Coordinates of C-alpha atoms (C1' of nucleotides) in Angstrom, one line a residue:
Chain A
X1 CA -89.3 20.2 -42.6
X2 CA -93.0 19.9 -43.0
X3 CA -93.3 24.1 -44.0
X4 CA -93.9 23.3 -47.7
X5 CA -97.1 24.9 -48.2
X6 CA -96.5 28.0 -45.7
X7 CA -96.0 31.4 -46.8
X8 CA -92.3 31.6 -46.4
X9 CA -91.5 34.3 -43.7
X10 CA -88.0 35.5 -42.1
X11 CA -87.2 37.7 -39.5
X12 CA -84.8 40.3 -38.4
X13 CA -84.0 40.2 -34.7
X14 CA -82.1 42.5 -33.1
X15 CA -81.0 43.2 -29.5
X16 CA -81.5 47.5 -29.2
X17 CA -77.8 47.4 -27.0
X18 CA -76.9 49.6 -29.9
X19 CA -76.4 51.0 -33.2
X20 CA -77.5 49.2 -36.0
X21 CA -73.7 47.9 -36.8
X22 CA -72.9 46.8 -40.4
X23 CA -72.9 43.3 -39.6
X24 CA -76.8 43.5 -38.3
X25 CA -77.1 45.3 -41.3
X26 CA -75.8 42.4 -43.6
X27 CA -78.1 40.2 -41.9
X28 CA -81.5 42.6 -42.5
X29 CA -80.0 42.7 -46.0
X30 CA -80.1 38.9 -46.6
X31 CA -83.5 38.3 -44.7
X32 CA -85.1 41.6 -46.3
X33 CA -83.8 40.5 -50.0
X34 CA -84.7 37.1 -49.5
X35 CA -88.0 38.0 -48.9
X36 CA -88.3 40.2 -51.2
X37 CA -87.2 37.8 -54.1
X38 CA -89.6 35.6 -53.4
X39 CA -92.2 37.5 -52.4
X40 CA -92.7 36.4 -48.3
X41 CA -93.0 38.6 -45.6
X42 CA -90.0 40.3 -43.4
X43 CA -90.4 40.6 -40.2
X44 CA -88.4 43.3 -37.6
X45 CA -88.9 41.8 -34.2
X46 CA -86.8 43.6 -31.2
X47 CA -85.2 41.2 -28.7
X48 CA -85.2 43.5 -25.5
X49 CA -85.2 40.9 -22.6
X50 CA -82.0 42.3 -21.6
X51 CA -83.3 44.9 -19.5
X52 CA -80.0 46.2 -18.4
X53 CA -78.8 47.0 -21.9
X54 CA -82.0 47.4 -23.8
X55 CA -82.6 51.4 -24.6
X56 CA -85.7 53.0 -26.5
X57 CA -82.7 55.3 -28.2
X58 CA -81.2 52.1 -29.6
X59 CA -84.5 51.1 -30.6
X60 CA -84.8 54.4 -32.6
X61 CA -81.3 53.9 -33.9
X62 CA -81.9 50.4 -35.2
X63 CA -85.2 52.0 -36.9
X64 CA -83.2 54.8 -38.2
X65 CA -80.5 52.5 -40.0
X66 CA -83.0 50.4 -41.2
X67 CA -84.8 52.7 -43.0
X68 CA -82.1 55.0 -44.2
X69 CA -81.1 51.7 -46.1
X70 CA -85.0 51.1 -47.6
X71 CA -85.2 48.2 -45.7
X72 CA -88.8 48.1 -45.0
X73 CA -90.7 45.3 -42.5
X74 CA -93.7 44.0 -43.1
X75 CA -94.6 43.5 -39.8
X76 CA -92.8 44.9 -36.8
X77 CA -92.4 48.2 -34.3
X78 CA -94.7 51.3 -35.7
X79 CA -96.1 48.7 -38.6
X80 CA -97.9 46.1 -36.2
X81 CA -99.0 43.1 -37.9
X82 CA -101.5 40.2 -36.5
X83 CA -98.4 38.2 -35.2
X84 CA -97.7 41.3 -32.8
X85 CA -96.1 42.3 -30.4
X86 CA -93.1 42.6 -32.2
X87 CA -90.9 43.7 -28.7
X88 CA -90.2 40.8 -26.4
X89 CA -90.8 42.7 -23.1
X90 CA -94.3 43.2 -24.2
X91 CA -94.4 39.1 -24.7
X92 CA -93.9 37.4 -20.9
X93 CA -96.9 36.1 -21.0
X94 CA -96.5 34.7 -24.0
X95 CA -93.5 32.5 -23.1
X96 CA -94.6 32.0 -19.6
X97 CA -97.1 29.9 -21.3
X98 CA -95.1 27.8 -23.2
X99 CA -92.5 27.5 -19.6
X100 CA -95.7 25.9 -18.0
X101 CA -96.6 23.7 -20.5
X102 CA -93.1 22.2 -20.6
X103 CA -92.9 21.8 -17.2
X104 CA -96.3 20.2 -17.0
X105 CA -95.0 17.9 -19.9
X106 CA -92.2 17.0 -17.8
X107 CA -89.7 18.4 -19.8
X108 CA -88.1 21.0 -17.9
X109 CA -87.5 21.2 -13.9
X110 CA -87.0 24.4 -11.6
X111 CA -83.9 24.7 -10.4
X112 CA -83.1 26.2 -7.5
X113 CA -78.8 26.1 -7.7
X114 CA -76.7 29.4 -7.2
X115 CA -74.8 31.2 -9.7
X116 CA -72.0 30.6 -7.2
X117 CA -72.5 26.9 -6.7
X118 CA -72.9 26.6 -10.0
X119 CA -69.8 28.8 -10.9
X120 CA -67.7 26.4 -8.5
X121 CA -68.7 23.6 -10.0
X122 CA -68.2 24.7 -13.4
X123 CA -64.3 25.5 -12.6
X124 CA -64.4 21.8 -11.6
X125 CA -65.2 20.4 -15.1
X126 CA -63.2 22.8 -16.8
X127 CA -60.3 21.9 -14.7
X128 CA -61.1 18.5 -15.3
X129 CA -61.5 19.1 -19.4
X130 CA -64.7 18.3 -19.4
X131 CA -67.5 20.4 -21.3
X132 CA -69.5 22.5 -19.1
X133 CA -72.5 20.8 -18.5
X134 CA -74.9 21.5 -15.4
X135 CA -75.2 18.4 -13.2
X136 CA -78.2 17.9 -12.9
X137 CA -78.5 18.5 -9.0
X138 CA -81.9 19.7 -9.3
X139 CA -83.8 17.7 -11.8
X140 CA -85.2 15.1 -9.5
X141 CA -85.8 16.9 -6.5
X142 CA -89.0 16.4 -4.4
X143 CA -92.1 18.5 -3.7
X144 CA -90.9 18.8 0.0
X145 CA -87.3 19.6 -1.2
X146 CA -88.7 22.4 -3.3
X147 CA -91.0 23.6 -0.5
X148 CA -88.1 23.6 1.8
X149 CA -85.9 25.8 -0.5
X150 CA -88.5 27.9 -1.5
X151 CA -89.0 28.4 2.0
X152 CA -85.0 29.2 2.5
X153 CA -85.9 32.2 -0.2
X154 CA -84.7 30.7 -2.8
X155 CA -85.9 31.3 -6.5
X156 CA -85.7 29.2 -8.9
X157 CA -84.5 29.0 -12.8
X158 CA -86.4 26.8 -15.0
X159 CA -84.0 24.6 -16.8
X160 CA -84.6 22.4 -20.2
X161 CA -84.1 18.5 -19.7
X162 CA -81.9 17.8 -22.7
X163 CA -82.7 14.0 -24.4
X164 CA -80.3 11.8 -25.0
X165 CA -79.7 11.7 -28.8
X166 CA -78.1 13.3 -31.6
X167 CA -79.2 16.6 -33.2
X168 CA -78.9 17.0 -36.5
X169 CA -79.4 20.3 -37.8
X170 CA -80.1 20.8 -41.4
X171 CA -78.7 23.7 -42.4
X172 CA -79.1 25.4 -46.3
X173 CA -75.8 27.0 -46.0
X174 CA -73.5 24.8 -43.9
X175 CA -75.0 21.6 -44.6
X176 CA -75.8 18.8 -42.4
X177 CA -74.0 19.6 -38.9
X178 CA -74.6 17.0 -36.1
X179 CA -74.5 17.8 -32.3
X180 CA -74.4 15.7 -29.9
X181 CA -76.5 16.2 -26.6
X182 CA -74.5 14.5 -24.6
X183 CA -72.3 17.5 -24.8
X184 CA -74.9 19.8 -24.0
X185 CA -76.1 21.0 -21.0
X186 CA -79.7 21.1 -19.7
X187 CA -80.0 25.2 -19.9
X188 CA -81.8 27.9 -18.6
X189 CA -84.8 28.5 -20.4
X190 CA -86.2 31.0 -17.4
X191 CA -84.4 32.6 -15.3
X192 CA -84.6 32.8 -11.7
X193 CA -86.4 36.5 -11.9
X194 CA -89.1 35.0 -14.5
X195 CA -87.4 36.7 -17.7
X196 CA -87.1 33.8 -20.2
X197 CA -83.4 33.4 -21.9
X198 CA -82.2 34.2 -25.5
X199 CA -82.7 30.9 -26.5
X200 CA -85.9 30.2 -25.3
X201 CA -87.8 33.3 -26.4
X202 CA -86.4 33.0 -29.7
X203 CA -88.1 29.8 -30.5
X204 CA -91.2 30.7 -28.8
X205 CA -91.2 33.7 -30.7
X206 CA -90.4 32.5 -34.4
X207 CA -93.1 29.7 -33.4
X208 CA -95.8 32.1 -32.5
X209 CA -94.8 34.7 -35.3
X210 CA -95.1 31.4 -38.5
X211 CA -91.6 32.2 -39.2
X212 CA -90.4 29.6 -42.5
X213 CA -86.7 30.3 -42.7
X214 CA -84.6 31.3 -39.8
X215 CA -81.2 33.3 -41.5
X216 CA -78.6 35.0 -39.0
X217 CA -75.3 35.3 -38.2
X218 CA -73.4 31.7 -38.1
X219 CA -72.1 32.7 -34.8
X220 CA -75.5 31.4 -33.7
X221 CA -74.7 27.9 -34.7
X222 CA -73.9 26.6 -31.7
X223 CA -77.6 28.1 -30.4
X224 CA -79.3 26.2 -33.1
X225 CA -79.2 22.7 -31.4
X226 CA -80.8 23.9 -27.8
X227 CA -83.6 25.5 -29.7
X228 CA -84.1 22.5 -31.9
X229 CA -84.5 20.5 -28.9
X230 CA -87.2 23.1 -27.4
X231 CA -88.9 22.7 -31.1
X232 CA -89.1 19.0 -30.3
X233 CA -89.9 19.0 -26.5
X234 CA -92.3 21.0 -27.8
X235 CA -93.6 19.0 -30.9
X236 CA -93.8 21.8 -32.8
X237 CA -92.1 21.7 -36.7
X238 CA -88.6 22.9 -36.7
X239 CA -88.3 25.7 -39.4
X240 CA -85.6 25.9 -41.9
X241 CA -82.1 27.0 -41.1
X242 CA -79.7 29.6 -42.5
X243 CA -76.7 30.6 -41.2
X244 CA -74.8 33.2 -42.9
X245 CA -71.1 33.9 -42.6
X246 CA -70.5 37.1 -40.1
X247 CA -68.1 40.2 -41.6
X248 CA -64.7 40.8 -39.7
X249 CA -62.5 43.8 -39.4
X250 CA -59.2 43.7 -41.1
X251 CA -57.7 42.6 -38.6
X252 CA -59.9 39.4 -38.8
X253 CA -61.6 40.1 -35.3
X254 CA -65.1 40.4 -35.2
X255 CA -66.1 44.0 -36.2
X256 CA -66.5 46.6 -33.3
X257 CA -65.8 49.8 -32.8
X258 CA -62.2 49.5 -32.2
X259 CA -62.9 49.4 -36.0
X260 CA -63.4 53.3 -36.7
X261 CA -67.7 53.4 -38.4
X262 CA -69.0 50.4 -37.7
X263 CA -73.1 52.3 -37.3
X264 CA -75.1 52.4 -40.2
X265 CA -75.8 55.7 -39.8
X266 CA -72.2 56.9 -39.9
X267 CA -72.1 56.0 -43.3
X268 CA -74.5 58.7 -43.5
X269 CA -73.0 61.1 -42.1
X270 CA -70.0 60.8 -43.8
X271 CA -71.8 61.1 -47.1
X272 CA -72.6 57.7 -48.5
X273 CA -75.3 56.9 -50.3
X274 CA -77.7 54.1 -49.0
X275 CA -77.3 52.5 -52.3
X276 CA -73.6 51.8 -52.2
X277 CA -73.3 50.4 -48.8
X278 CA -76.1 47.9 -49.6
X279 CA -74.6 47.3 -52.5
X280 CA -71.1 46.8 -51.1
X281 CA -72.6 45.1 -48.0
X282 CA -74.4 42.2 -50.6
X283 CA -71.0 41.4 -51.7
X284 CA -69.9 40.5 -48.7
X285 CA -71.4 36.8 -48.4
X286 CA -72.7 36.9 -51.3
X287 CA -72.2 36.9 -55.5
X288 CA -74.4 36.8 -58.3
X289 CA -71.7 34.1 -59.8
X290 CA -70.6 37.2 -62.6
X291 CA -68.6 39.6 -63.3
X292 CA -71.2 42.3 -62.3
X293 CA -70.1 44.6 -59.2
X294 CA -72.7 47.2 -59.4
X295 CA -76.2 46.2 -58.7
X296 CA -79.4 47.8 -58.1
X297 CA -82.1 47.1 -55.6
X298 CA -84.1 45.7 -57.9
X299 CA -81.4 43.4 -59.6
X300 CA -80.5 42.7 -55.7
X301 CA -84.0 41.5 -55.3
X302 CA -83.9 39.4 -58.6
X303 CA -80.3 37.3 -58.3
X304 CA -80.6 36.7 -54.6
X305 CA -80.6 33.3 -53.5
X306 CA -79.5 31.3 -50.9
X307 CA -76.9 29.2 -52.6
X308 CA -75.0 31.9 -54.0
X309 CA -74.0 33.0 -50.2
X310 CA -70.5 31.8 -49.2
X311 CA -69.7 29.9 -46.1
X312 CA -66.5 31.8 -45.0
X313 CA -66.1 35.4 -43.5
X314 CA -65.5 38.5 -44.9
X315 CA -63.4 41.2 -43.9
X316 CA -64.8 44.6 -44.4
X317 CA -63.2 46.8 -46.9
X318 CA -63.5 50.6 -46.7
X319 CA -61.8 51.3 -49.7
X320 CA -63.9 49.3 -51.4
X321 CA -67.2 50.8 -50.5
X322 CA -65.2 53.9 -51.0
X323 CA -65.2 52.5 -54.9
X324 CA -68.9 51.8 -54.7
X325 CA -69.7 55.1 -53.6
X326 CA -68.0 56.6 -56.2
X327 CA -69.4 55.0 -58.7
X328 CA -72.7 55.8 -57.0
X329 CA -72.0 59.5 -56.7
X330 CA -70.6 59.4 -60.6
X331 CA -74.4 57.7 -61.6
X332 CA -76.1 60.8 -59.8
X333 CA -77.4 64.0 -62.0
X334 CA -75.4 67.0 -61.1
X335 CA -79.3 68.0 -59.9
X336 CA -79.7 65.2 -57.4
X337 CA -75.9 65.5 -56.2
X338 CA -76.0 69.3 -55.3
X339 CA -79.2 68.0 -53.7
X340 CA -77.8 65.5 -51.4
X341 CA -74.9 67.8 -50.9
X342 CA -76.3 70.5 -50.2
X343 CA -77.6 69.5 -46.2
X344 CA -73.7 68.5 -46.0
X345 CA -72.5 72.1 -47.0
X346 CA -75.0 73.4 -44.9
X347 CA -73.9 71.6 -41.6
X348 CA -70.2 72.5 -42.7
X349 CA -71.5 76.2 -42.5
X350 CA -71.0 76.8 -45.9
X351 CA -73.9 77.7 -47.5
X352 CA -77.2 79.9 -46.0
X353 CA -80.2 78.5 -47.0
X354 CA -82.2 78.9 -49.2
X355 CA -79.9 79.0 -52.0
X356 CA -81.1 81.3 -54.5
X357 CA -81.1 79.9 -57.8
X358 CA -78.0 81.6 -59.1
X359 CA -76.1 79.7 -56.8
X360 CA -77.7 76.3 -57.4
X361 CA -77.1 77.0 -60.8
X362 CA -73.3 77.8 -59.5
X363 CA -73.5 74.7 -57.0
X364 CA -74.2 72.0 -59.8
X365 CA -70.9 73.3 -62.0
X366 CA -68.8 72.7 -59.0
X367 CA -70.8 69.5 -58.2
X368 CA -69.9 68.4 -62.2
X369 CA -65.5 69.7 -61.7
X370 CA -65.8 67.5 -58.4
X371 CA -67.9 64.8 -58.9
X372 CA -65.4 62.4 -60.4
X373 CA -62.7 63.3 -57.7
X374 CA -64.7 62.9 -54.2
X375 CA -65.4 59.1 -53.1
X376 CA -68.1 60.6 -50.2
X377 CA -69.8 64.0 -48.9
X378 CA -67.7 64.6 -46.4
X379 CA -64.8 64.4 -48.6
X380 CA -66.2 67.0 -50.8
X381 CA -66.2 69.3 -47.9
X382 CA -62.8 68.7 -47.4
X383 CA -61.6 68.7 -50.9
X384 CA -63.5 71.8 -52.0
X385 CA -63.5 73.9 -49.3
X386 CA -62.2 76.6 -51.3
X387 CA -65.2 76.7 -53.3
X388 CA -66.7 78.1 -50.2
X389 CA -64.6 79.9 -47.8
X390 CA -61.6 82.1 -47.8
X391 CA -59.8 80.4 -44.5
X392 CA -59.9 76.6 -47.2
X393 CA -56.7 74.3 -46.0
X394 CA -53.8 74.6 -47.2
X395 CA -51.2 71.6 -47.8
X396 CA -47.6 71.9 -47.0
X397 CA -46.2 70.5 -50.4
X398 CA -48.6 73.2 -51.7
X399 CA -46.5 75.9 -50.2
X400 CA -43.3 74.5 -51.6
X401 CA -44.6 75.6 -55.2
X402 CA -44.9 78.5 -54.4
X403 CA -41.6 79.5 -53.0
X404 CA -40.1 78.2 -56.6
X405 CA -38.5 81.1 -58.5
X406 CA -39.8 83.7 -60.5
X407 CA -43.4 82.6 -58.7
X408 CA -44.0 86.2 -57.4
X409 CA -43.4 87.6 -61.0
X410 CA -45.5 85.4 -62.7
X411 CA -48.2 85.9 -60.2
X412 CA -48.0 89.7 -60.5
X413 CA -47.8 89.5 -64.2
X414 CA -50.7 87.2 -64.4
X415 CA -53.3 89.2 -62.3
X416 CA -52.8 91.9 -64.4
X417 CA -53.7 89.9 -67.6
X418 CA -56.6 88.6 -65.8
X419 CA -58.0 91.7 -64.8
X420 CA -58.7 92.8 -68.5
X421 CA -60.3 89.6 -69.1
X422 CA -64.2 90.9 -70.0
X423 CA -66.0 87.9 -70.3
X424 CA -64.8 86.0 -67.4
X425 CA -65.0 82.1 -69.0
X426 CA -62.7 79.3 -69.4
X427 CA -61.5 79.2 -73.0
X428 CA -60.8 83.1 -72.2
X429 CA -59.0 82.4 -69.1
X430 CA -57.3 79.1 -70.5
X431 CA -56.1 81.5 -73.6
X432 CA -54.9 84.2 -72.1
X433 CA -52.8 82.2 -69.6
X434 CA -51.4 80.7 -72.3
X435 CA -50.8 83.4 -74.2
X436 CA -48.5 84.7 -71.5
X437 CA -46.9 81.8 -71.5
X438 CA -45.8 81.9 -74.4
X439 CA -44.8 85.8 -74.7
X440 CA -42.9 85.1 -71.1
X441 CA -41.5 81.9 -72.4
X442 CA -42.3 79.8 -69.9
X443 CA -44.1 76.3 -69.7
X444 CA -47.9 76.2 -69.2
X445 CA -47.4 74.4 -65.8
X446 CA -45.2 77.1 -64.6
X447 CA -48.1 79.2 -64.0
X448 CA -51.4 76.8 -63.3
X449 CA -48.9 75.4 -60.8
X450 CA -48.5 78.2 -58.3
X451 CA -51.8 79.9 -59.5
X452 CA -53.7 76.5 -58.6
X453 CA -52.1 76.7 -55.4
X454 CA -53.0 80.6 -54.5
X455 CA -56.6 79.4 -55.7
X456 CA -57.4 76.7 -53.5
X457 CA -54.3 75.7 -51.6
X458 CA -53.7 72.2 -52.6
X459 CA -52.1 70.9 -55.6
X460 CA -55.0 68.8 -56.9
X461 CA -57.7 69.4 -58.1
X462 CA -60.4 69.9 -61.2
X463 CA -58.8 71.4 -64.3
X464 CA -57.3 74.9 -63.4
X465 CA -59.7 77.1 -66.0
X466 CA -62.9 75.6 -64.9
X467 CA -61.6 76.2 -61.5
X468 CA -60.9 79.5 -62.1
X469 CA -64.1 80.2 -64.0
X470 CA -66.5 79.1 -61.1
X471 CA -64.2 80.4 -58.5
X472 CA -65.5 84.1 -60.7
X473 CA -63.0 86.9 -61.3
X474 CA -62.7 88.9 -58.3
X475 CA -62.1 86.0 -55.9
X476 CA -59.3 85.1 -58.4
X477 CA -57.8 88.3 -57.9
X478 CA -58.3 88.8 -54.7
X479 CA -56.7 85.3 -54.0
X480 CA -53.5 85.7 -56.3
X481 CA -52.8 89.6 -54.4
X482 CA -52.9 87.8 -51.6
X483 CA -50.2 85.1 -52.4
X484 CA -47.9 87.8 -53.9
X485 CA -48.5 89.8 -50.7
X486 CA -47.3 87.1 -48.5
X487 CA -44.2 86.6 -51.1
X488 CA -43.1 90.1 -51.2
X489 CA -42.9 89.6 -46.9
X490 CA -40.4 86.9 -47.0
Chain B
rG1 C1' -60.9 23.4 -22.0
rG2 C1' -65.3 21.2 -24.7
rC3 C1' -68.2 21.7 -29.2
rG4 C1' -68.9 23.8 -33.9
rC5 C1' -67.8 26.6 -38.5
rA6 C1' -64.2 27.9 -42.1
rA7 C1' -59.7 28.1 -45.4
rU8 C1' -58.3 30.5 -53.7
rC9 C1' -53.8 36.7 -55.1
rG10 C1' -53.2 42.1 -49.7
rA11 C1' -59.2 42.5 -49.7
rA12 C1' -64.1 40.7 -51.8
rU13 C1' -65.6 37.0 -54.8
rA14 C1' -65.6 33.4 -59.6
rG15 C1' -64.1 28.6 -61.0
rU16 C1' -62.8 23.5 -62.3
rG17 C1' -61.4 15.9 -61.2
rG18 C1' -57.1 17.6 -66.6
rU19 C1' -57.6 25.6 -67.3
rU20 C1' -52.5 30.3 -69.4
rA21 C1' -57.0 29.5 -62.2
rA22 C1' -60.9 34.6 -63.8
rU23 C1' -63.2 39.4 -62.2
rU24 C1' -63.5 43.9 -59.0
rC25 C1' -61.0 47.0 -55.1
rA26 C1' -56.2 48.2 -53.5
rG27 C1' -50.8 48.4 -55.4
rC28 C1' -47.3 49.2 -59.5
rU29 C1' -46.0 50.9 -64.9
rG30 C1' -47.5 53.6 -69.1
rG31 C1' -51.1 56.7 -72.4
rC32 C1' -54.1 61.1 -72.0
rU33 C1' -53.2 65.7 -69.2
rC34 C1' -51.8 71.8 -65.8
rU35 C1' -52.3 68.4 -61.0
rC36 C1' -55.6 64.9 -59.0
rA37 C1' -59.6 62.0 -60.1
rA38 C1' -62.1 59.7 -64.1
rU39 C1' -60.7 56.9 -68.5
rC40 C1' -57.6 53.6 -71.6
rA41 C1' -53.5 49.9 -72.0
rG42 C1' -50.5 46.8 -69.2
rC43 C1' -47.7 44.5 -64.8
rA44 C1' -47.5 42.0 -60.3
rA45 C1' -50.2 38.8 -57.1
rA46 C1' -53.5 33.0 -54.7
rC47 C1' -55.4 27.4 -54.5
rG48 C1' -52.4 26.9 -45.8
rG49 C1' -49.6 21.9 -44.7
rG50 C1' -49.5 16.5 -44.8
rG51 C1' -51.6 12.0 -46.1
rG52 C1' -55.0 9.3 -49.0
rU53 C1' -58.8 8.1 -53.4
rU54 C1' -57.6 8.6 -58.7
rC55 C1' -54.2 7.8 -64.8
rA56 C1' -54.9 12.8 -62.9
rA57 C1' -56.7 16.6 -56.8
rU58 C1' -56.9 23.5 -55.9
rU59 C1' -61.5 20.7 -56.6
rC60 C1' -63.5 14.4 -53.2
rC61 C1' -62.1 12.1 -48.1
rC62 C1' -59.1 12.1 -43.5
rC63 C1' -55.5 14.4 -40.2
rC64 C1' -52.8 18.8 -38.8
rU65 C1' -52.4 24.0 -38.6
rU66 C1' -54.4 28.6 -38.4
rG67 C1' -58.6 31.8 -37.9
rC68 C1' -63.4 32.6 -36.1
rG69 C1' -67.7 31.6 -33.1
rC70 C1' -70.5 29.4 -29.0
rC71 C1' -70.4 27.5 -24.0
rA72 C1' -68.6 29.5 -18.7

RNA sequence: GGCGCAAUCGAAUAGUGGUUAAUUCAGCUGGCUCUCAAUCAGCAAACGGGGGUUCAAUUCCCCCUUGCGCCA
């Protein structure tokens, strides 16, 4: 592995077929921290050969995801760098190159075999249990053969002539893992309409761009042999290997979007902080080899090595990053929450903007009764919509309360002890509720109950007085007439 | 079908040739409390199976099983 002395440099390489997913994700996180902790270069190349599927919006959306998580490049799309370009399409000629020189060397051969043909032949070896391997039909055919076929219209794929021996990859996650090439079939490296195939541009490309380390998914073991074998035909030094465990649903299939939020970005939008799901993300793979669950970037940067990465997959856990967030949100300044809520309320339609600063004065006592209670943005929305709006949800074991005895007398008797309340604050409230509990002869809960309920519809919820004190009098009023107006009906 | 990778509480991870196998999330019980969170105290919960190697295996080796991936 004859990279000592290199600057050590990884790559992230996605196909734009999509949203950045959270496994993709995972694997910019490992590259980026990796080169981060010991100070190499990341690299973002985009892997758009396949035309078909390839879109500049998924392009944007990778960009997006990456950088809503920090996870800066180097070198790649709107950066540049001298190993550029850093989108495959813009590199044919670039691997076209390297196609000639290995068939010059001998060490591929055009192929001119059908994907039918082939296809039928295939079903053969598979009926017979044998590994699909191409037969080799083409590899020794003569100039006149080819001029004759050529002639018949046919275009050919360029195909890899795989040696006879072992290949033993080296792996600093799995270990040692031997192939052998017997087994493996002399493959495509160009395809019959000159675009060069996965495996092939890979190489070329982590060849041309000096890349040290190559760490991805370990679904891509079974690639790492062919493009060891190019490496070689080649004579170019093989680079060192990495290949991480891949993240599952919870159902133990690979994660897709039968899985609900599987896009980066919809952890955004649902109002989770970048922070958390990196932070949740790192532990899936990954431990420091302590106790410690919450960890910044920077301590990220600093523990993160290679050997502390298991070798089995993980099965993504929303309630858990739920947790993280939570404990996220909990760090945040009731400043810097109302902040990052406020676009969220915004969108929701419940605020106007621009907030006046009376009501961001108002908005970061709510943000400090709510805080502790919400796991993510959107589940403040939900949970404090009364805050906000008079039309706020209203749950059905909620209404039971209220249809408890004596509910419409308390209620009556209440909003008149409220009214003469002059200095609408919390101990006031909380001691003149209790007051009337106690000249009523009733039970503290038997009133913060059904007024909780009038006030907000639900039955949880931040203490009652502090609700009722940023709620402000009149709406408290207004809100308990209501409920009494809608018992006195039935 | 061929090849490969993997296997510790429900989930994520620690950990060890001899341990009461640990932590966090989730679950449950209790304290606090007007409810819910938060918080505190506690409970429950795992080494996939079978062979070896060894005085001793969850740990090392082999096989099986199961899961996952790649190939088409």
């Amino acid at each position: 592995m004859g990279i000592k002395n290199k600057k050590l440099r990884v790559r992230f390489a996605p196909s734009p077929t999509g949203y950045l997913h959270i496994g993709g994700a995972r694997t910019a996180l490992f590259n980026w921290l990796y080169a981060r902790h010991y100070n190499g270069s990341f690299i973002l190349r985009i892997e758009d050969t396949d035309r078909m599927r390839s879109t500049p919006e998924a392009v944007k959306a990778i960009l997006d995801g990456m950088k809503w998580l920090g996870l800066d490049w180097d070198e790649g799309p709107e950066k540049g760098g001298e190993y550029g370009p850093y989108f495959q399409t813009e590199r044919l000629d670039l691997y076209r190159e390297f196609v000639d020189k290995l068939l010059e060397i001998g060490a591929a051969y055009y192929c001119y075999c059908s994907a039918e043909e082939l296809a039928g032949r295939r079903k053969k070896q598979f009926a017979d249990g044998k590994p699909a391997i191409y037969d080799r039909k083409c590899l020794n055919l003569s100039e006149a053969e080819k001029r004759q076929l050529e002639k018949e219209g046919k275009k050919p794929a360029i195909r890899l002539k795989m040696p006879d021996r072992k290949i033993v990859v080296h792996d600093l996650i799995k270990g040692r893992m031997e192939f052998d090439s017997k087994l493996l079939s002399d493959f495509v490296i160009e395809k019959s309409d000159g675009i060069p195939t996965y495996n092939f541009a890979v190489v070329i490309d982590d060849i041309l761009m000096d890349i040290s380390l190559v760490m991805r998914g370990d679904d891509h073991i079974s690639n790492t042999p062919k493009q060891i074998v190019i490496y070689q035909a080649l004579d170019i030094a093989i680079p060192e290997f990495a290949h991480i465990p891949m993240i599952m649903g919870p159902d133990n299939t690979r994660l897709s979007k039968r899985h609900g939020a599987t896009s980066v970005m919809e952890y955004q939008r649902m109002g989770f902080l970048p922070e958390a799901v990196l932070n949740y993300i790192a532990h899936l793979g990954w431990s420091s080899g302590t106790n410690q669950e919450i960890f910044s970037i920077k301590e990220l940067i600093e523990n993160f090595t290679l050997d502390k990465i298991s070798n089995h997959s993980a099965i993504f856990d929303m309630e858990k990053l739920n947790w993280f967030n939570n404990e996220y949100l909990k760090r945040l300044s009731d400043e810097k929450y109302v902040e990052m809520l406020i676009p969220f309320l915004k969108d929701a339609g419940y605020i106007e903007l621009p907030l006046s600063e009376e009501k961001e004065r108002w908005l970061r006592k709510v943000a400090s009764l709510m805080k502790s209670r919400v796991r993510n943005f959107k589940q403040f929305l939900e949970y404090g919509d009364y805050f906000f709006i008079e039309g706020f949800t209203v749950e059905d074991n909620a209404v039971k309360i209220l249809e408890q005895n004596r509910v419409r007398g308390i209620l009556e008797h209440l909003v008149k002890r409220l009214k003469e309340i002059k200095d609408w604050k919390e101990e006031n409230i909380e001691s003149e509720v209790r007051e009337m509990a106690n000249q009523l002869n009733l039970k503290g809960k038997q009133i913060i109950h059904p007024t909780r309920v009038s006030l907000s519809g639900k039955t949880i919820g931040p203490g009652l007085f502090s609700l009722m004190e940023a709620l402000g009098k009149e709406i408290n009023i207004k809100r308990l007439e209501k409920t009494i107006h809608k018992l006195n009906k039935n």
